[in-house]
Structures are given as structure tokens and as C-alpha cells.
Coordinates of C-alpha atoms and ligand atoms in Angstrom, one line a residue:
X3 CA 120.3 82.5 72.0
X4 CA 118.3 80.3 74.6
X5 CA 116.8 81.7 77.4
X6 CA 115.3 80.2 80.0
X7 CA 111.9 82.2 82.3
X8 CA 111.1 80.0 85.0
X9 CA 108.6 80.9 87.8
X10 CA 110.8 81.8 91.1
X11 CA 107.7 81.0 93.8
X12 CA 104.0 79.0 93.4
X13 CA 103.2 80.0 90.0
X14 CA 101.7 83.7 88.8
X15 CA 105.3 85.7 89.2
X16 CA 103.6 87.6 85.8
X17 CA 105.7 85.1 83.5
X18 CA 102.8 85.4 81.2
X19 CA 103.6 89.6 81.1
X20 CA 107.1 88.7 81.1
X21 CA 107.3 86.2 78.0
X22 CA 104.8 88.7 76.7
X23 CA 107.3 91.3 76.6
X24 CA 110.3 88.6 76.2
X25 CA 109.8 87.5 73.0
X26 CA 109.5 90.7 70.7
X27 CA 113.3 89.7 70.6
X28 CA 112.8 85.8 69.8
X29 CA 111.9 84.3 67.3
X30 CA 110.1 80.9 68.6
X31 CA 108.7 80.8 71.7
X32 CA 108.4 76.8 73.5
X33 CA 106.2 76.2 76.7
X34 CA 107.9 73.4 78.1
X35 CA 105.7 72.0 80.8
X36 CA 102.6 71.7 82.4
X37 CA 98.9 72.0 80.5
X38 CA 95.6 74.2 80.9
X39 CA 96.3 73.9 84.6
X40 CA 98.5 77.1 83.8
X41 CA 96.6 81.0 83.6
X42 CA 99.3 83.7 81.7
X43 CA 97.3 86.8 81.8
X44 CA 98.8 89.5 79.5
X45 CA 97.1 93.2 79.0
X46 CA 97.8 95.1 75.3
X47 CA 95.7 98.4 76.0
X48 CA 92.8 97.9 75.9
X49 CA 92.9 94.4 75.6
X50 CA 93.5 91.2 78.1
X51 CA 94.2 88.2 77.3
X52 CA 94.2 84.5 79.4
X53 CA 96.5 81.7 77.7
X54 CA 96.6 77.9 79.4
X55 CA 98.1 76.2 77.1
X56 CA 99.6 79.1 73.9
X57 CA 102.7 80.2 74.5
X58 CA 102.5 84.4 75.4
X59 CA 104.6 85.2 72.1
X60 CA 101.5 84.3 70.0
X61 CA 100.3 88.1 70.7
X62 CA 103.4 88.8 68.2
X63 CA 102.0 88.2 64.2
X64 CA 105.4 86.9 63.4
X65 CA 106.2 84.5 66.0
X66 CA 106.4 81.0 66.1
X67 CA 105.3 79.2 69.1
X68 CA 105.9 75.7 70.1
X69 CA 104.2 73.0 72.4
X70 CA 107.2 71.1 73.8
X71 CA 107.6 67.8 74.7
X72 CA 107.1 68.3 78.8
X73 CA 104.1 69.6 77.7
X74 CA 100.3 67.9 78.6
X75 CA 98.1 68.7 76.3
X76 CA 94.3 68.3 76.2
X77 CA 93.2 68.9 72.8
X78 CA 89.4 70.6 74.1
X79 CA 91.2 73.5 75.7
X80 CA 93.8 73.6 73.0
X81 CA 91.1 74.6 69.9
X82 CA 89.2 76.9 72.2
X83 CA 92.0 78.7 73.0
X84 CA 92.8 78.8 69.5
X85 CA 89.2 79.7 68.5
X86 CA 89.2 82.3 71.0
X87 CA 92.7 83.6 69.6
X88 CA 90.8 84.1 66.2
X89 CA 88.2 85.8 67.3
X90 CA 90.2 88.4 68.6
X91 CA 91.6 88.2 65.5
X92 CA 95.0 87.4 66.1
X93 CA 95.6 85.0 62.9
X94 CA 98.0 81.6 64.5
X95 CA 97.6 79.5 61.6
X96 CA 101.0 78.0 60.5
X97 CA 103.4 79.4 63.9
X98 CA 101.9 77.3 66.2
X99 CA 103.5 74.2 66.7
X100 CA 103.8 70.4 69.0
X101 CA 106.1 68.5 69.9
X102 CA 105.0 65.0 68.7
X103 CA 106.3 63.9 72.2
X104 CA 103.9 65.8 74.2
X105 CA 101.1 63.6 76.2
X106 CA 97.2 64.4 75.5
X107 CA 95.2 65.2 78.7
X108 CA 91.9 62.5 77.8
X109 CA 88.2 63.7 79.9
X110 CA 88.5 60.3 81.7
X111 CA 91.4 61.7 83.3
X112 CA 90.2 64.7 84.5
X113 CA 87.8 63.6 85.7
X114 CA 89.8 61.2 87.9
X115 CA 91.9 64.0 88.9
X116 CA 88.7 65.6 90.8
X117 CA 87.0 62.3 92.6
X118 CA 91.0 61.3 93.7
X119 CA 91.5 65.1 94.8
X120 CA 88.8 65.3 96.7
X121 CA 89.3 61.4 98.2
X122 CA 92.1 62.5 99.8
X123 CA 92.6 63.3 103.1
X124 CA 94.5 65.9 103.0
X125 CA 93.9 67.4 99.0
X126 CA 95.9 69.2 97.0
X127 CA 93.5 71.7 96.1
X128 CA 94.4 70.6 91.9
X129 CA 92.5 73.1 89.5
X130 CA 91.0 69.4 88.4
X131 CA 92.7 69.5 84.6
X132 CA 93.6 65.7 84.5
X133 CA 97.1 67.2 84.9
X134 CA 98.2 65.1 87.7
X135 CA 96.6 61.0 86.5
X136 CA 98.1 62.6 82.0
X137 CA 102.0 63.0 83.8
X138 CA 101.0 59.4 86.0
X139 CA 99.8 57.4 82.7
X140 CA 103.0 58.8 81.2
X141 CA 105.3 57.3 84.6
X142 CA 103.3 54.2 83.8
X143 CA 103.9 54.3 81.2
X144 CA 100.2 54.1 79.6
X145 CA 100.0 57.6 78.2
X146 CA 99.2 58.4 75.0
X147 CA 101.1 60.9 73.0
X148 CA 100.9 63.4 70.0
X149 CA 103.1 60.4 67.8
X150 CA 101.1 57.7 69.5
X151 CA 97.4 59.2 66.4
X152 CA 99.5 57.7 63.8
X153 CA 100.0 54.7 65.8
X154 CA 97.6 52.1 64.6
X155 CA 97.7 49.1 67.3
X156 CA 97.9 52.3 70.0
X157 CA 95.1 54.3 68.4
X158 CA 92.8 50.5 68.8
X159 CA 94.0 49.6 72.5
X160 CA 92.5 52.8 73.9
X161 CA 89.1 52.7 75.6
X162 CA 86.0 53.2 72.5
X163 CA 85.5 56.1 74.5
X164 CA 88.6 58.0 74.2
X165 CA 88.6 57.4 70.7
X166 CA 86.0 58.9 70.1
X167 CA 87.3 61.8 71.7
X168 CA 89.8 62.1 69.4
X169 CA 88.3 61.6 66.5
X170 CA 88.0 65.0 65.1
X171 CA 91.3 66.3 66.7
X172 CA 92.8 63.9 65.2
X173 CA 94.1 66.1 61.2
X174 CA 94.5 69.1 63.2
X175 CA 96.6 67.5 66.1
X176 CA 98.6 66.0 63.5
X177 CA 99.2 68.8 60.9
X178 CA 100.8 71.4 64.1
X179 CA 102.8 68.3 64.9
X180 CA 107.0 68.6 64.5
X181 CA 109.6 66.7 65.5
X182 CA 111.2 69.1 67.9
X183 CA 114.6 67.9 67.9
X184 CA 115.0 68.3 64.1
X185 CA 113.1 71.5 64.3
X186 CA 115.7 73.2 66.3
X187 CA 118.4 71.4 64.2
X188 CA 117.4 73.4 61.4
X189 CA 116.7 76.9 63.5
X190 CA 120.0 76.9 64.7
X191 CA 120.4 80.8 64.4
X192 CA 117.4 81.5 66.4
X193 CA 116.9 83.6 69.4
X194 CA 114.5 80.5 71.7
X195 CA 112.5 81.7 74.6
X196 CA 111.9 78.9 77.0
X197 CA 108.3 79.6 78.8
X198 CA 108.2 77.9 82.0
X199 CA 104.4 77.7 83.9
X200 CA 103.6 77.3 87.7
X201 CA 106.9 77.9 89.7
X202 CA 109.9 76.2 91.5
X203 CA 107.9 75.7 94.7
X204 CA 104.9 73.5 92.3
X205 CA 107.9 71.6 90.2
X206 CA 107.2 67.8 91.6
X207 CA 110.5 67.2 92.1
X208 CA 111.8 70.6 94.0
X209 CA 108.5 71.9 95.3
X210 CA 106.4 71.2 98.6
X211 CA 105.5 68.3 97.7
X212 CA 102.9 66.8 98.1
X213 CA 101.4 69.7 97.5
X214 CA 103.0 70.6 94.2
X215 CA 102.2 70.2 90.4
X216 CA 103.1 67.0 88.3
X217 CA 105.5 68.7 86.0
X218 CA 109.1 70.2 85.9
X219 CA 108.8 74.1 86.4
X220 CA 112.2 74.0 87.1
X221 CA 114.7 75.4 84.4
X222 CA 116.0 71.5 84.0
X223 CA 112.6 71.4 82.6
X224 CA 113.5 73.3 80.1
X225 CA 115.7 71.3 78.3
X226 CA 114.1 68.0 78.6
X227 CA 110.2 69.3 77.4
X228 CA 112.2 71.6 75.2
X229 CA 113.9 68.7 74.0
X230 CA 117.4 70.4 74.0
X231 CA 120.1 69.4 76.7
X232 CA 121.0 71.5 79.4
X233 CA 124.5 73.2 78.4
X234 CA 122.2 74.9 75.3
X235 CA 120.4 76.7 77.6
X236 CA 122.0 80.2 78.2
X237 CA 120.4 82.1 80.3
X238 CA 117.7 81.4 82.9
X239 CA 115.7 84.2 84.3
X240 CA 113.6 83.6 87.4
X241 CA 110.3 85.4 87.8
X242 CA 109.2 86.9 91.5
X243 CA 106.2 89.2 93.1
X244 CA 106.9 91.7 95.2
X245 CA 105.2 89.5 97.8
X246 CA 104.5 85.4 97.7
X247 CA 100.7 84.3 96.5
X248 CA 99.4 80.2 96.6
X249 CA 96.5 79.0 95.0
X250 CA 95.3 75.3 96.2
X251 CA 96.5 73.6 99.5
X252 CA 100.2 73.3 101.3
X253 CA 102.2 74.8 103.5
X254 CA 103.6 79.1 103.2
X255 CA 105.5 80.1 105.8
X256 CA 105.1 83.7 104.8
X257 CA 100.6 84.0 104.1
X258 CA 99.0 86.9 105.8
X259 CA 97.4 85.4 109.6
X260 CA 94.2 86.5 108.9
X261 CA 93.7 87.3 112.3
X262 CA 96.1 89.9 112.6
X263 CA 96.9 91.0 109.2
X264 CA 93.1 90.3 106.9
X265 CA 92.9 93.9 106.0
X266 CA 96.4 93.3 104.6
X267 CA 95.8 90.6 102.9
X268 CA 92.5 91.6 101.3
X269 CA 94.5 95.0 100.6
X270 CA 97.0 92.7 98.4
X271 CA 94.9 90.3 96.4
X272 CA 92.4 93.1 95.5
X273 CA 95.8 95.2 94.6
X274 CA 97.3 92.9 93.2
X275 CA 93.8 91.0 91.3
X276 CA 95.2 88.3 92.7
X277 CA 92.3 85.7 91.6
X278 CA 93.5 81.9 89.6
X279 CA 93.4 83.0 85.8
X280 CA 92.1 79.2 85.2
X281 CA 89.8 78.5 88.5
X282 CA 89.3 82.4 89.6
X283 CA 89.9 81.0 93.1
X284 CA 91.1 83.6 95.8
X285 CA 95.2 83.6 96.2
X286 CA 96.6 82.9 99.4
X287 CA 98.7 85.9 99.9
X288 CA 101.9 86.9 102.1
X289 CA 105.1 88.7 102.3
X290 CA 107.8 87.6 99.6
X291 CA 109.7 85.0 101.4
X292 CA 113.2 85.2 100.6
X293 CA 113.9 81.6 102.2
X294 CA 112.4 80.8 99.3
X295 CA 113.6 82.9 96.7
X296 CA 117.2 81.9 97.5
X297 CA 116.0 78.4 97.4
X298 CA 115.0 78.9 94.3
X299 CA 117.8 81.2 92.8
X300 CA 119.3 78.4 93.6
X301 CA 117.8 74.8 92.5
X302 CA 117.4 76.9 88.7
X303 CA 121.0 78.3 88.5
X304 CA 118.8 81.8 88.5
X305 CA 121.4 84.2 86.5
X306 CA 119.0 86.8 87.0
X307 CA 115.4 87.8 88.5
X308 CA 112.7 89.7 87.7
X309 CA 110.5 91.4 90.0
X310 CA 107.0 92.1 89.5
X311 CA 103.8 93.5 91.1
X312 CA 106.2 96.4 93.1
X313 CA 103.4 98.7 92.1
X314 CA 100.9 96.9 94.5
X315 CA 103.3 98.2 97.3
X316 CA 103.2 101.8 96.0
X317 CA 100.3 103.4 99.3
X318 CA 101.9 101.3 102.0
X319 CA 104.2 103.2 105.0
X320 CA 105.8 99.6 105.6
X321 CA 106.9 96.8 103.5
X322 CA 108.0 93.8 105.0
X323 CA 109.9 90.8 104.1
X324 CA 110.2 86.9 105.3
X325 CA 114.4 86.5 106.2
X326 CA 114.2 83.6 108.1
X327 CA 111.8 80.6 109.5
X328 CA 111.3 80.1 113.4
X329 CA 110.2 76.2 113.6
X330 CA 110.2 74.9 117.4
X331 CA 113.2 77.0 118.5
X332 CA 115.1 76.9 115.3
X333 CA 115.8 79.7 113.1
X334 CA 116.2 78.6 109.7
X335 CA 117.4 80.4 106.8
X336 CA 117.2 77.0 104.4
X337 CA 114.1 75.7 103.1
X338 CA 113.4 72.5 104.5
X339 CA 111.9 69.7 102.0
X340 CA 109.9 68.7 105.3
X341 CA 106.2 69.6 104.9
X342 CA 105.9 69.5 108.7
X343 CA 108.9 71.5 109.1
X344 CA 107.6 74.1 107.1
X345 CA 103.4 73.5 108.3
X346 CA 105.1 74.8 111.3
X347 CA 107.5 77.4 110.5
X348 CA 106.7 80.9 111.1
X349 CA 108.2 83.8 108.9
X350 CA 110.9 86.1 110.8
X351 CA 110.1 89.7 109.1
X352 CA 112.2 92.7 108.3
X353 CA 110.7 95.9 107.2
X354 CA 111.7 98.1 104.8
X355 CA 110.6 101.8 104.9
X356 CA 107.8 102.8 101.6
X357 CA 107.6 104.7 99.5
X358 CA 104.2 106.2 99.2
X359 CA 104.2 107.6 95.7
X360 CA 103.3 105.6 92.1
X361 CA 105.6 103.7 90.6
X362 CA 103.6 103.5 87.1
X363 CA 105.3 106.4 85.3
X364 CA 108.7 104.7 86.4
X365 CA 110.4 103.9 82.9
X366 CA 114.6 104.1 84.3
X367 CA 116.0 102.5 87.6
X368 CA 117.8 105.9 88.8
X369 CA 113.9 107.3 88.4
X370 CA 112.3 104.4 91.5
X371 CA 112.5 105.7 94.8
X372 CA 115.3 105.2 97.1
X373 CA 112.9 103.1 99.0
X374 CA 112.5 101.4 96.1
X375 CA 115.3 100.8 95.7
X376 CA 116.8 99.5 99.1
X377 CA 114.2 96.9 98.3
X378 CA 115.3 95.5 95.4
X379 CA 118.6 95.6 96.9
X380 CA 118.9 94.4 99.9
X381 CA 116.8 90.7 97.9
X382 CA 119.5 91.6 95.7
X383 CA 122.3 91.0 98.9
X384 CA 120.0 88.3 100.3
X385 CA 120.0 85.9 97.3
X386 CA 123.3 87.0 95.5
X387 CA 121.1 87.3 92.2
X388 CA 121.0 90.6 91.0
X389 CA 117.5 91.7 89.5
X390 CA 117.8 93.2 85.7
X391 CA 113.7 93.9 85.4
X392 CA 111.1 95.4 87.3
X393 CA 107.3 95.4 86.4
X394 CA 105.5 98.7 87.1
X395 CA 101.9 97.6 85.9
X396 CA 100.3 94.9 83.6
X397 CA 101.0 97.1 80.5
X398 CA 104.3 96.4 78.5
X399 CA 105.7 99.4 78.8
X400 CA 105.3 99.3 82.4
X401 CA 108.9 97.8 82.8
X402 CA 111.9 99.1 84.2
X403 CA 114.9 96.9 82.1
X404 CA 118.0 96.8 83.8
X405 CA 120.2 94.4 81.8
X406 CA 119.2 93.3 78.5
X407 CA 118.4 90.0 79.2
X408 CA 118.9 89.0 75.5
X409 CA 123.1 90.0 76.2
X410 CA 125.0 86.8 77.3
Ligands
LIG501 P1 97.5 70.7 89.5 O1 99.1 71.4 88.4 O2 96.1 71.0 88.9 O3 97.8 69.7 89.2 O4 97.3 71.4 90.9 C1 98.5 71.1 91.8 C2 98.3 72.1 92.3 O5 99.2 73.6 91.9 C3 97.4 73.1 93.0 O6 97.9 73.5 94.3 C4 97.1 74.1 92.3 O7 96.5 75.3 92.7 C5 98.2 74.6 91.6 N1 98.5 74.8 90.9 C6 98.9 74.0 88.6 N2 98.9 75.5 88.2 C7 99.0 77.0 88.3 C8 99.5 77.7 87.7 O8 99.2 77.9 86.7 N3 99.2 78.4 88.7 C9 99.2 78.6 90.1 N4 99.4 77.1 91.5 C10 99.1 76.6 90.1

């Protein structure tokens, strides 16, 4: 069975924890998009791991993890991450593979990425990891892939500084390289988890363009970046937070108003630890945006939702969610493509009573306070999609499963 886990907001939804949790029942975990711009945090007991490139399933000793064809891989970041895992007692040998179709990020691209964003009239606020430039080189057909490391003519065409940079990594990269389609053909009965990075609203096609990343973070990206056809994907799970966050620039209709809701923003940021794992930047915070979440459900054909960070609201008297936008004179319930419209959009909020109780030890849906269930069930009705898992803390066990994702 093939299950896809994607971000249904602007990234940072808690995919790392959920992929780690769901990987328990998978044999293979494939990350299919993005690069070292991602930051997936996993907490196991007193240990915390921040992963950028390697799929979150690596923390189990017996899982195979694969960096898929849709990824852009910075060798320096990859080997630093492998080293970090080794130093913390995680044996990764023989179980980390890279699709030979994945592209490589070169230091030159990182520099151009930083300079170009700085030079923009309205910077995107990229993570400065060379992601956009590497995908642009790929689209220009000038990129360099893992498979090309064996192609003398191509290597000879590279600039001297690129060749020098790659030289110490070539053998180790080649040792991890696989032909993903044939690898999957020989693992036909495996349970495979496709791990998304970033989120739907940062997807190059579906997101708030141009304030997006450059990879395919949508569910369809799992097929392309995972080297399978769309019909091979059995289930799509969309992860979202009980509120919204965004890092970098771009429209965010349900963002807390710094004048009137500054206190609420500080509370959510501190309680939810809303600081970028990759860049350390404070994340912008806001109300749960149901207009955007329903858009994510529709565009990814999400089968069920995974709600995270519900516990952040434990002490709140009242909880609000955005159910429509006011754009000029109009009330809008569909997520607009126009950045101008999104930038003008004011959230129309619906209020829910808080539960004023710690959810940390809750393990079944029935044990949740009625107010928390009311909030969840409203979301289900609005998005016409069930919420199958609720996360109430960072630890693996702090998770409520309503329906196992591994059932068809
Ligand atoms: P890039 O991916 O570095 O080009 O950045 C483009 C935009 O996507 C910026 O606004 C980043 O802050 C955002 N972004 C990229 N990766 C992530 C992520 O993993 N979480 C949240 N935001 C991200």
C-alpha cells in the first residue's frame, strides 16, 4: 500500500512527527520533493532531531529511506546530516538511497539564490538554500543529476569550481544511487510512505505564486518525484495545524493583526515553538484558515486530515477560525489565485468555545473535551474531509488515531 503525507498549509504543519509515527508500519519512506529548505522535527523521549533532507523514517533501525527524483540535494547538507545521525548513534548504513534522477545543488546556486532574493523588489524570503535556482536549472535543462556523475562529457562541461566541489562526494553519492523505478518494482508488496515537504500553499503550481517554493509539495508530486503513476497512490493524508503559520513573505489572510492580536501571536508562537527549523526565523502566526484548508483538500484529493498542535489552544477561553474572506465588498469562500485579492482579503471569523484543559494525556477521540470535538467536527464538515488523526503533543505517543491510515 502507498500512502502520501503532505502539508495542507504553508509547511511546518508537523509532518516530521507524523511521518515518523506512520513510518512504524511502513518498510520504505520516500521523500519526493524539495531540499534542505525543509526542517522536520522529531522528538523521541528526551532526544530531538532536526532533519532537512533525510526522510523522517530514518530514526527506526530497520526502515529503508529514499531521497526521490523530485528532490534537489545539497551534498554538503546531506553528508552533514548523515554525520549528525551517526554521532547520535543512528546507524544509517545500507538503508539510505537516492534516486539517480535527483538533482544536485551546487554552492554557486546557493549564492545566486541569496543575491536574487535580495535584489527582488518584493523578496520572497527564501531559505537561501539554492532551491529555486536548482529547480530553475533543471527546467532550463542545465542541471546536474546524480546519474550524471558518471557521465564524463557532462562532468567536463561543468565549471572548475563545481567539479572541485563535487569531487569529494562523487563516490559516496554513487554508492547511494538507485534506479528508483526498478527498485520499487522489486519491492512490490512493501508498505511505502511518501513524505511531502513544505506545503500545498508553497507548491509551485497550487501555492500563493510567486511567494512559493519551487518544488512540487502537492500530493501529485509524490507520483512524479517518487517515480510512480498517480494510480499507484492509495491514500493521501493532509497534515494541518489547529492554527496557521507562514515563514517568509507573501499573503496570509488569517494572520493575527499585530495591533489588536499581538499578544495572541506571541502566545501561539511561544507555546507552539513557532521558529523555523532551517533558518530560526520566527514564524508568522494566524487563525486556522478553512478556506485555504478546503482548497488543499480539493487540490490534493485528501482522503483524510491529520490535525496537529491542538494542545496549543489548551488554555484558551475562545478559539476562532477563518471561514470566508471579505475582499472589498465581496464575501469569498474559495481560495483565489490572485495575490492582489489574497493580500486584500480580511478573514471572516467563526468563534468556538475553548476547552480549558490539558489534552496532553488524551489518547482516544472520545476522551477529548466536547469543545475540542466540536472544533474538529466543524472542520470536517467545512472541508468535507474526515480528521483521522489528532496530535496533542510532540512525543510519538501523544497521538489520537481515529482510523488507521494503513487501511484501504
Ligand atoms: P525556498 O524554498 O528557499 O525557495 O523558499 C521559498 C519560500 O518557501 C519562502 O517563503 C520560505 O520561507 C518557504 N519555505 C521553504 N521551505 C519551507 C519549509 O519547509 N517550511 C516553511 N516554509 C518553507
